[in-house]
PDB file of C-alpha atoms in Angstrom:
ATOM      1  CA  UNK A   1     182.158  82.286 100.517  1.00 51.00           C
ATOM      2  CA  UNK A   2     179.437  81.555  97.952  1.00 61.00           C
ATOM      3  CA  UNK A   3     179.477  77.932  99.148  1.00 61.00           C
ATOM      4  CA  UNK A   4     178.666  78.848 102.732  1.00 64.00           C
ATOM      5  CA  UNK A   5     182.099  79.630 104.160  1.00 70.00           C
ATOM      6  CA  UNK A   6     182.239  82.494 106.655  1.00 75.00           C
ATOM      7  CA  UNK A   7     185.261  84.128 108.278  1.00 76.00           C
ATOM      8  CA  UNK A   8     184.975  83.463 112.014  1.00 78.00           C
ATOM      9  CA  UNK A   9     188.484  84.067 113.376  1.00 85.00           C
ATOM     10  CA  UNK A  10     192.118  83.001 113.192  1.00 91.00           C
ATOM     11  CA  UNK A  11     193.764  79.574 113.173  1.00 84.00           C
ATOM     12  CA  UNK A  12     194.168  76.733 113.488  1.00 88.00           C
ATOM     13  CA  UNK A  13     197.879  76.853 112.636  1.00 87.00           C
ATOM     14  CA  UNK A  14     198.805  80.357 113.749  1.00 87.00           C
ATOM     15  CA  UNK A  15     202.524  79.590 113.664  1.00 87.00           C
ATOM     16  CA  UNK A  16     204.081  76.561 111.989  1.00 88.00           C
ATOM     17  CA  UNK A  17     206.787  76.188 114.641  1.00 90.00           C
ATOM     18  CA  UNK A  18     204.207  75.227 117.284  1.00 92.00           C
ATOM     19  CA  UNK A  19     202.196  72.901 115.058  1.00 91.00           C
ATOM     20  CA  UNK A  20     202.336  69.384 116.524  1.00 92.00           C
ATOM     21  CA  UNK A  21     201.374  67.468 113.403  1.00 87.00           C
ATOM     22  CA  UNK A  22     199.885  64.136 114.424  1.00 88.00           C
ATOM     23  CA  UNK A  23     200.961  60.934 112.720  1.00 91.00           C
ATOM     24  CA  UNK A  24     199.814  58.090 114.926  1.00 94.00           C
ATOM     25  CA  UNK A  25     202.272  55.706 113.297  1.00 93.00           C
ATOM     26  CA  UNK A  26     205.089  57.783 114.769  1.00 94.00           C
ATOM     27  CA  UNK A  27     205.945  59.156 118.236  1.00 94.00           C
ATOM     28  CA  UNK A  28     204.266  62.363 119.366  1.00 94.00           C
ATOM     29  CA  UNK A  29     205.766  65.671 118.236  1.00 94.00           C
ATOM     30  CA  UNK A  30     206.610  67.589 121.410  1.00 96.00           C
ATOM     31  CA  UNK A  31     206.974  71.374 121.112  1.00 96.00           C
ATOM     32  CA  UNK A  32     209.534  73.313 123.146  1.00 97.00           C
ATOM     33  CA  UNK A  33     207.523  74.920 125.998  1.00 97.00           C
ATOM     34  CA  UNK A  34     209.419  78.195 125.514  1.00 97.00           C
ATOM     35  CA  UNK A  35     208.303  78.293 121.885  1.00 96.00           C
ATOM     36  CA  UNK A  36     204.715  77.797 122.998  1.00 96.00           C
ATOM     37  CA  UNK A  37     205.034  80.581 125.569  1.00 97.00           C
ATOM     38  CA  UNK A  38     206.513  82.953 122.996  1.00 97.00           C
ATOM     39  CA  UNK A  39     203.737  82.088 120.565  1.00 96.00           C
ATOM     40  CA  UNK A  40     201.075  83.058 123.088  1.00 97.00           C
ATOM     41  CA  UNK A  41     202.890  86.249 124.081  1.00 97.00           C
ATOM     42  CA  UNK A  42     203.656  87.371 120.542  1.00 95.00           C
ATOM     43  CA  UNK A  43     200.690  86.133 118.531  1.00 96.00           C
ATOM     44  CA  UNK A  44     197.709  85.038 120.599  1.00 97.00           C
ATOM     45  CA  UNK A  45     197.855  88.174 122.751  1.00 98.00           C
ATOM     46  CA  UNK A  46     197.441  90.351 119.645  1.00 97.00           C
ATOM     47  CA  UNK A  47     194.295  88.471 118.666  1.00 97.00           C
ATOM     48  CA  UNK A  48     192.805  88.740 122.153  1.00 98.00           C
ATOM     49  CA  UNK A  49     193.481  92.490 122.292  1.00 98.00           C
ATOM     50  CA  UNK A  50     191.605  92.857 119.001  1.00 97.00           C
ATOM     51  CA  UNK A  51     188.813  90.499 120.160  1.00 97.00           C
ATOM     52  CA  UNK A  52     189.459  88.091 117.295  1.00 96.00           C
ATOM     53  CA  UNK A  53     188.402  84.488 118.048  1.00 96.00           C
ATOM     54  CA  UNK A  54     191.191  81.966 117.575  1.00 97.00           C
ATOM     55  CA  UNK A  55     191.755  78.240 117.264  1.00 96.00           C
ATOM     56  CA  UNK A  56     194.900  76.356 118.188  1.00 96.00           C
ATOM     57  CA  UNK A  57     195.916  73.018 116.677  1.00 95.00           C
ATOM     58  CA  UNK A  58     197.320  70.940 119.540  1.00 96.00           C
ATOM     59  CA  UNK A  59     196.981  67.173 119.424  1.00 96.00           C
ATOM     60  CA  UNK A  60     199.022  66.006 122.399  1.00 97.00           C
ATOM     61  CA  UNK A  61     198.535  66.773 126.076  1.00 98.00           C
ATOM     62  CA  UNK A  62     202.279  67.381 126.473  1.00 98.00           C
ATOM     63  CA  UNK A  63     201.809  70.466 124.279  1.00 98.00           C
ATOM     64  CA  UNK A  64     198.413  71.481 125.637  1.00 98.00           C
ATOM     65  CA  UNK A  65     199.836  71.975 129.145  1.00 98.00           C
ATOM     66  CA  UNK A  66     202.472  74.630 128.260  1.00 98.00           C
ATOM     67  CA  UNK A  67     199.982  76.380 125.985  1.00 98.00           C
ATOM     68  CA  UNK A  68     197.477  76.647 128.833  1.00 99.00           C
ATOM     69  CA  UNK A  69     200.249  77.745 131.211  1.00 98.00           C
ATOM     70  CA  UNK A  70     200.999  80.657 128.898  1.00 98.00           C
ATOM     71  CA  UNK A  71     197.340  81.404 128.182  1.00 98.00           C
ATOM     72  CA  UNK A  72     196.511  81.590 131.890  1.00 99.00           C
ATOM     73  CA  UNK A  73     199.336  84.098 132.433  1.00 98.00           C
ATOM     74  CA  UNK A  74     198.214  86.127 129.434  1.00 98.00           C
ATOM     75  CA  UNK A  75     194.645  86.106 130.758  1.00 99.00           C
ATOM     76  CA  UNK A  76     195.837  87.891 133.898  1.00 98.00           C
ATOM     77  CA  UNK A  77     197.159  90.799 131.810  1.00 98.00           C
ATOM     78  CA  UNK A  78     194.887  90.670 128.773  1.00 98.00           C
ATOM     79  CA  UNK A  79     191.604  89.026 129.817  1.00 98.00           C
ATOM     80  CA  UNK A  80     189.896  86.658 127.432  1.00 98.00           C
ATOM     81  CA  UNK A  81     186.645  87.918 128.966  1.00 98.00           C
ATOM     82  CA  UNK A  82     184.322  85.651 127.000  1.00 97.00           C
ATOM     83  CA  UNK A  83     186.253  85.680 123.718  1.00 98.00           C
ATOM     84  CA  UNK A  84     185.622  82.374 121.982  1.00 97.00           C
ATOM     85  CA  UNK A  85     188.670  80.202 121.412  1.00 98.00           C
ATOM     86  CA  UNK A  86     189.303  76.503 121.053  1.00 98.00           C
ATOM     87  CA  UNK A  87     191.770  73.674 120.926  1.00 98.00           C
ATOM     88  CA  UNK A  88     191.623  71.675 117.701  1.00 96.00           C
ATOM     89  CA  UNK A  89     192.107  67.886 117.850  1.00 96.00           C
ATOM     90  CA  UNK A  90     193.276  67.555 121.497  1.00 97.00           C
ATOM     91  CA  UNK A  91     193.358  63.773 121.140  1.00 97.00           C
ATOM     92  CA  UNK A  92     195.223  63.068 124.378  1.00 98.00           C
ATOM     93  CA  UNK A  93     193.973  65.960 126.529  1.00 98.00           C
ATOM     94  CA  UNK A  94     193.943  65.124 130.254  1.00 98.00           C
ATOM     95  CA  UNK A  95     191.009  65.602 132.660  1.00 98.00           C
ATOM     96  CA  UNK A  96     192.975  68.377 134.384  1.00 98.00           C
ATOM     97  CA  UNK A  97     193.437  70.260 131.132  1.00 99.00           C
ATOM     98  CA  UNK A  98     189.788  69.814 130.171  1.00 99.00           C
ATOM     99  CA  UNK A  99     188.946  71.687 133.378  1.00 99.00           C
ATOM    100  CA  UNK A 100     191.523  74.393 132.605  1.00 99.00           C
ATOM    101  CA  UNK A 101     190.116  74.958 129.111  1.00 99.00           C
ATOM    102  CA  UNK A 102     186.610  75.238 130.539  1.00 98.00           C
ATOM    103  CA  UNK A 103     187.735  77.737 133.191  1.00 98.00           C
ATOM    104  CA  UNK A 104     189.262  79.919 130.472  1.00 99.00           C
ATOM    105  CA  UNK A 105     186.024  79.821 128.478  1.00 98.00           C
ATOM    106  CA  UNK A 106     187.379  77.738 125.615  1.00 98.00           C
ATOM    107  CA  UNK A 107     186.067  74.785 123.670  1.00 98.00           C
ATOM    108  CA  UNK A 108     187.456  71.626 122.087  1.00 99.00           C
ATOM    109  CA  UNK A 109     186.924  70.694 118.437  1.00 97.00           C
ATOM    110  CA  UNK A 110     187.665  67.020 117.873  1.00 97.00           C
ATOM    111  CA  UNK A 111     187.831  64.925 114.722  1.00 94.00           C
ATOM    112  CA  UNK A 112     187.298  61.201 114.105  1.00 94.00           C
ATOM    113  CA  UNK A 113     190.929  60.497 113.262  1.00 93.00           C
ATOM    114  CA  UNK A 114     190.975  57.533 115.642  1.00 96.00           C
ATOM    115  CA  UNK A 115     188.252  55.932 113.519  1.00 95.00           C
ATOM    116  CA  UNK A 116     190.755  55.789 110.672  1.00 92.00           C
ATOM    117  CA  UNK A 117     194.094  55.594 112.464  1.00 94.00           C
ATOM    118  CA  UNK A 118     193.238  53.984 115.789  1.00 96.00           C
ATOM    119  CA  UNK A 119     195.179  50.857 114.908  1.00 96.00           C
ATOM    120  CA  UNK A 120     198.295  52.929 114.290  1.00 96.00           C
ATOM    121  CA  UNK A 121     197.785  54.716 117.600  1.00 97.00           C
ATOM    122  CA  UNK A 122     197.610  51.370 119.417  1.00 97.00           C
ATOM    123  CA  UNK A 123     200.841  50.253 117.772  1.00 97.00           C
ATOM    124  CA  UNK A 124     202.664  53.464 118.739  1.00 97.00           C
ATOM    125  CA  UNK A 125     201.140  54.442 122.083  1.00 97.00           C
ATOM    126  CA  UNK A 126     199.547  51.260 123.415  1.00 97.00           C
ATOM    127  CA  UNK A 127     196.024  49.879 123.662  1.00 97.00           C
ATOM    128  CA  UNK A 128     195.312  51.228 127.153  1.00 97.00           C
ATOM    129  CA  UNK A 129     195.942  54.813 126.081  1.00 97.00           C
ATOM    130  CA  UNK A 130     194.060  54.355 122.825  1.00 97.00           C
ATOM    131  CA  UNK A 131     190.867  53.309 124.608  1.00 98.00           C
ATOM    132  CA  UNK A 132     190.746  56.734 126.304  1.00 98.00           C
ATOM    133  CA  UNK A 133     191.718  58.740 123.203  1.00 98.00           C
ATOM    134  CA  UNK A 134     190.092  61.137 123.050  1.00 98.00           C
ATOM    135  CA  UNK A 135     188.304  61.302 126.394  1.00 98.00           C
ATOM    136  CA  UNK A 136     184.865  61.548 124.839  1.00 99.00           C
ATOM    137  CA  UNK A 137     182.869  60.726 127.952  1.00 98.00           C
ATOM    138  CA  UNK A 138     184.748  63.168 130.185  1.00 98.00           C
ATOM    139  CA  UNK A 139     184.590  65.911 127.560  1.00 99.00           C
ATOM    140  CA  UNK A 140     180.829  65.528 127.125  1.00 99.00           C
ATOM    141  CA  UNK A 141     180.171  65.297 130.859  1.00 98.00           C
ATOM    142  CA  UNK A 142     182.329  68.371 131.552  1.00 98.00           C
ATOM    143  CA  UNK A 143     179.846  70.599 129.736  1.00 98.00           C
ATOM    144  CA  UNK A 144     182.654  72.248 127.788  1.00 98.00           C
ATOM    145  CA  UNK A 145     181.753  73.543 124.291  1.00 98.00           C
ATOM    146  CA  UNK A 146     182.464  70.502 122.145  1.00 99.00           C
ATOM    147  CA  UNK A 147     182.259  69.614 118.469  1.00 98.00           C
ATOM    148  CA  UNK A 148     183.243  66.831 116.131  1.00 96.00           C
ATOM    149  CA  UNK A 149     184.656  67.967 112.785  1.00 92.00           C
ATOM    150  CA  UNK A 150     185.842  66.611 109.427  1.00 86.00           C
ATOM    151  CA  UNK A 151     189.266  68.307 109.702  1.00 82.00           C
ATOM    152  CA  UNK A 152     188.580  70.149 106.440  1.00 68.00           C
ATOM    153  CA  UNK A 153     188.343  66.881 104.482  1.00 65.00           C
ATOM    154  CA  UNK A 154     192.121  66.421 104.665  1.00 65.00           C
ATOM    155  CA  UNK A 155     193.288  64.294 107.591  1.00 69.00           C
ATOM    156  CA  UNK A 156     190.040  62.669 108.674  1.00 74.00           C
ATOM    157  CA  UNK A 157     186.923  61.679 106.714  1.00 81.00           C
ATOM    158  CA  UNK A 158     184.269  63.988 105.340  1.00 82.00           C
ATOM    159  CA  UNK A 159     181.626  61.309 105.980  1.00 89.00           C
ATOM    160  CA  UNK A 160     180.163  62.166 109.413  1.00 93.00           C
ATOM    161  CA  UNK A 161     178.588  58.716 109.780  1.00 95.00           C
ATOM    162  CA  UNK A 162     182.002  57.056 109.947  1.00 94.00           C
ATOM    163  CA  UNK A 163     182.828  59.313 112.899  1.00 95.00           C
ATOM    164  CA  UNK A 164     179.451  58.800 114.531  1.00 97.00           C
ATOM    165  CA  UNK A 165     179.781  55.025 114.180  1.00 97.00           C
ATOM    166  CA  UNK A 166     183.181  55.173 115.911  1.00 97.00           C
ATOM    167  CA  UNK A 167     181.846  57.272 118.818  1.00 98.00           C
ATOM    168  CA  UNK A 168     178.893  54.929 119.373  1.00 99.00           C
ATOM    169  CA  UNK A 169     180.460  51.514 118.680  1.00 98.00           C
ATOM    170  CA  UNK A 170     184.014  52.250 119.793  1.00 98.00           C
ATOM    171  CA  UNK A 171     185.359  50.546 116.665  1.00 97.00           C
ATOM    172  CA  UNK A 172     187.711  51.811 113.984  1.00 96.00           C
ATOM    173  CA  UNK A 173     186.971  51.247 110.305  1.00 94.00           C
ATOM    174  CA  UNK A 174     189.082  48.073 110.524  1.00 94.00           C
ATOM    175  CA  UNK A 175     186.762  46.694 113.217  1.00 96.00           C
ATOM    176  CA  UNK A 176     189.296  47.054 116.033  1.00 96.00           C
ATOM    177  CA  UNK A 177     188.122  48.271 119.428  1.00 98.00           C
ATOM    178  CA  UNK A 178     189.652  51.722 119.919  1.00 98.00           C
ATOM    179  CA  UNK A 179     187.292  53.234 122.526  1.00 98.00           C
ATOM    180  CA  UNK A 180     186.570  51.717 125.934  1.00 98.00           C
ATOM    181  CA  UNK A 181     182.896  51.002 126.652  1.00 98.00           C
ATOM    182  CA  UNK A 182     182.843  53.705 129.303  1.00 98.00           C
ATOM    183  CA  UNK A 183     184.295  56.193 126.828  1.00 99.00           C
ATOM    184  CA  UNK A 184     181.602  55.815 124.170  1.00 99.00           C
ATOM    185  CA  UNK A 185     178.612  58.052 123.515  1.00 99.00           C
ATOM    186  CA  UNK A 186     174.918  57.505 123.001  1.00 99.00           C
ATOM    187  CA  UNK A 187     173.541  58.012 119.508  1.00 99.00           C
ATOM    188  CA  UNK A 188     171.972  61.309 120.537  1.00 98.00           C
ATOM    189  CA  UNK A 189     175.216  62.569 122.082  1.00 99.00           C
ATOM    190  CA  UNK A 190     177.248  61.621 119.022  1.00 99.00           C
ATOM    191  CA  UNK A 191     174.788  63.312 116.671  1.00 98.00           C
ATOM    192  CA  UNK A 192     174.859  66.483 118.752  1.00 98.00           C
ATOM    193  CA  UNK A 193     178.619  66.796 118.291  1.00 98.00           C
ATOM    194  CA  UNK A 194     178.087  67.080 114.541  1.00 97.00           C
ATOM    195  CA  UNK A 195     175.040  69.415 114.707  1.00 96.00           C
ATOM    196  CA  UNK A 196     174.371  71.821 117.573  1.00 96.00           C
ATOM    197  CA  UNK A 197     177.846  71.408 119.067  1.00 97.00           C
ATOM    198  CA  UNK A 198     179.743  73.173 116.260  1.00 95.00           C
ATOM    199  CA  UNK A 199     177.398  76.184 116.324  1.00 96.00           C
ATOM    200  CA  UNK A 200     179.146  77.541 119.445  1.00 96.00           C
ATOM    201  CA  UNK A 201     182.479  77.664 117.633  1.00 95.00           C
ATOM    202  CA  UNK A 202     180.915  79.860 114.965  1.00 92.00           C
ATOM    203  CA  UNK A 203     179.075  82.039 117.495  1.00 93.00           C
ATOM    204  CA  UNK A 204     175.931  81.031 115.647  1.00 93.00           C
ATOM    205  CA  UNK A 205     173.836  79.111 118.168  1.00 94.00           C
ATOM    206  CA  UNK A 206     170.807  81.231 117.251  1.00 94.00           C
ATOM    207  CA  UNK A 207     171.141  80.370 113.559  1.00 94.00           C
ATOM    208  CA  UNK A 208     172.351  76.820 112.983  1.00 94.00           C
ATOM    209  CA  UNK A 209     172.678  73.374 114.512  1.00 95.00           C
ATOM    210  CA  UNK A 210     169.035  72.687 115.373  1.00 95.00           C
ATOM    211  CA  UNK A 211     165.689  72.412 113.652  1.00 93.00           C
ATOM    212  CA  UNK A 212     164.017  75.276 115.479  1.00 94.00           C
ATOM    213  CA  UNK A 213     162.024  78.432 114.860  1.00 93.00           C
ATOM    214  CA  UNK A 214     164.266  81.233 113.635  1.00 93.00           C
ATOM    215  CA  UNK A 215     167.108  78.918 112.629  1.00 94.00           C
ATOM    216  CA  UNK A 216     168.308  78.421 109.073  1.00 94.00           C
ATOM    217  CA  UNK A 217     166.496  75.672 107.192  1.00 93.00           C
ATOM    218  CA  UNK A 218     169.347  73.150 107.339  1.00 94.00           C
ATOM    219  CA  UNK A 219     168.219  69.523 107.421  1.00 96.00           C
ATOM    220  CA  UNK A 220     168.574  66.101 105.822  1.00 97.00           C
ATOM    221  CA  UNK A 221     166.320  63.187 105.048  1.00 98.00           C
ATOM    222  CA  UNK A 222     168.168  59.938 105.711  1.00 98.00           C
ATOM    223  CA  UNK A 223     167.911  56.616 103.927  1.00 96.00           C
ATOM    224  CA  UNK A 224     167.344  54.776 107.236  1.00 97.00           C
ATOM    225  CA  UNK A 225     166.494  55.499 110.879  1.00 98.00           C
ATOM    226  CA  UNK A 226     169.770  56.334 112.590  1.00 98.00           C
ATOM    227  CA  UNK A 227     168.332  55.748 116.065  1.00 98.00           C
ATOM    228  CA  UNK A 228     167.087  52.206 115.391  1.00 98.00           C
ATOM    229  CA  UNK A 229     169.395  50.602 112.813  1.00 98.00           C
ATOM    230  CA  UNK A 230     171.861  48.009 114.138  1.00 98.00           C
ATOM    231  CA  UNK A 231     175.053  49.554 115.457  1.00 97.00           C
ATOM    232  CA  UNK A 232     177.168  48.080 112.677  1.00 95.00           C
ATOM    233  CA  UNK A 233     174.935  49.800 110.098  1.00 96.00           C
ATOM    234  CA  UNK A 234     175.449  53.360 111.364  1.00 97.00           C
ATOM    235  CA  UNK A 235     178.460  53.954 109.117  1.00 94.00           C
ATOM    236  CA  UNK A 236     176.292  53.221 106.070  1.00 93.00           C
ATOM    237  CA  UNK A 237     173.675  55.903 106.813  1.00 95.00           C
ATOM    238  CA  UNK A 238     173.440  58.450 103.998  1.00 93.00           C
ATOM    239  CA  UNK A 239     171.334  61.396 102.936  1.00 95.00           C
ATOM    240  CA  UNK A 240     168.744  61.238 100.192  1.00 96.00           C
ATOM    241  CA  UNK A 241     167.935  64.952 100.528  1.00 97.00           C
ATOM    242  CA  UNK A 242     170.161  67.676 101.950  1.00 96.00           C
ATOM    243  CA  UNK A 243     168.865  71.222 102.396  1.00 96.00           C
ATOM    244  CA  UNK A 244     170.994  74.193 103.496  1.00 93.00           C
ATOM    245  CA  UNK A 245     169.366  77.530 104.300  1.00 90.00           C
ATOM    246  CA  UNK A 246     166.279  76.383 102.449  1.00 93.00           C
ATOM    247  CA  UNK A 247     168.215  75.382  99.295  1.00 94.00           C
ATOM    248  CA  UNK A 248     168.471  71.815  98.065  1.00 96.00           C
ATOM    249  CA  UNK A 249     172.176  71.034  97.720  1.00 93.00           C
ATOM    250  CA  UNK A 250     171.900  67.269  97.216  1.00 92.00           C
ATOM    251  CA  UNK A 251     169.249  64.790  96.205  1.00 95.00           C
ATOM    252  CA  UNK A 252     169.173  61.045  95.572  1.00 93.00           C
ATOM    253  CA  UNK A 253     166.569  58.354  94.881  1.00 94.00           C
ATOM    254  CA  UNK A 254     163.142  60.059  94.763  1.00 96.00           C
ATOM    255  CA  UNK A 255     164.816  63.457  95.174  1.00 97.00           C
ATOM    256  CA  UNK A 256     167.530  63.058  92.529  1.00 95.00           C
ATOM    257  CA  UNK A 257     165.809  65.500  90.166  1.00 96.00           C
ATOM    258  CA  UNK A 258     166.137  68.244  92.791  1.00 97.00           C
ATOM    259  CA  UNK A 259     169.906  67.875  93.075  1.00 94.00           C
ATOM    260  CA  UNK A 260     171.834  70.783  91.531  1.00 93.00           C
ATOM    261  CA  UNK A 261     174.417  70.039  88.865  1.00 88.00           C
ATOM    262  CA  UNK A 262     177.833  69.598  90.427  1.00 79.00           C
ATOM    263  CA  UNK A 263     180.815  71.607  89.182  1.00 81.00           C
ATOM    264  CA  UNK A 264     183.644  69.869  87.353  1.00 82.00           C
ATOM    265  CA  UNK A 265     185.877  67.908  89.712  1.00 80.00           C
ATOM    266  CA  UNK A 266     189.280  69.517  90.127  1.00 81.00           C
ATOM    267  CA  UNK A 267     192.036  68.471  90.094  1.00 84.00           C
ATOM    268  CA  UNK A 268     191.332  65.909  87.418  1.00 84.00           C
ATOM    269  CA  UNK A 269     193.294  63.237  89.294  1.00 85.00           C
ATOM    270  CA  UNK A 270     191.129  63.598  92.421  1.00 78.00           C
ATOM    271  CA  UNK A 271     190.137  60.191  93.867  1.00 75.00           C
ATOM    272  CA  UNK A 272     186.500  61.307  94.099  1.00 71.00           C
ATOM    273  CA  UNK A 273     186.244  60.786  90.334  1.00 76.00           C
ATOM    274  CA  UNK A 274     187.120  57.116  90.557  1.00 77.00           C
ATOM    275  CA  UNK A 275     185.799  55.627  93.805  1.00 72.00           C
ATOM    276  CA  UNK A 276     182.276  54.582  94.726  1.00 56.00           C
ATOM    277  CA  UNK A 277     180.368  55.006  97.984  1.00 54.00           C
ATOM    278  CA  UNK A 278     180.373  58.397  99.623  1.00 56.00           C
ATOM    279  CA  UNK A 279     183.436  59.411  97.573  1.00 50.00           C
ATOM    280  CA  UNK A 280     181.332  59.460  94.464  1.00 48.00           C
ATOM    281  CA  UNK A 281     180.479  62.948  93.211  1.00 40.00           C
ATOM    282  CA  UNK A 282     177.853  62.069  90.614  1.00 40.00           C
TER     283      UNK A 282
END
């Protein structure tokens, strides 16, 4: 908690049996619809009764549909009534299910996994499907609460500019086209998904996500102009000064002297000790 973490609710893996772990080099993991129904009845309902926000890891539309079926039935008995909840990942969510999530008052938290594993997705699921995965344009245009995330530094990349580059250019880190032109975002739209978008999921729109009066002093100075650099340079954007709640947490170049001393890297075999670029911790 001393590093800025705040408890905001339950999830994303509430029950391992209904966790559709995504490995794009392999076929989709499809959950038994009865298991999904039981999960909602036995677990999600308890959270809703206690007004605890929840998040649900579901990558594939085949699993999103039975979850929403069960959630809609639960909502008739135990109303969500404005309780904030979200689907995490939702890579292959359909337009119909986007509308269902919105009607139930939920949001969708994406991650830039296709920027790293889009080539594997094409190999397993086909190029046509990959170009609409996820449905960025439809999600943004729907007005649904929407965020892009780092997936806790584990399965995606903790460098937001890699994800932003993918959303704008439609290219994976290998250079392959993995987003159709009509499914890409403007630079402003992509940036919003990493800034003001996530604030809704934390119920903190009045505190974070924007440079505005009354908000926490969270901001960065960048080493180049994100809005004007060539598209293929977006992934190389980096911070030279990062401030969180008025505290300098990182400095480089002219601001290096302001950077706090970093703690020892643990575990000792961590790759961040040995690789350059944004992996570098010193």
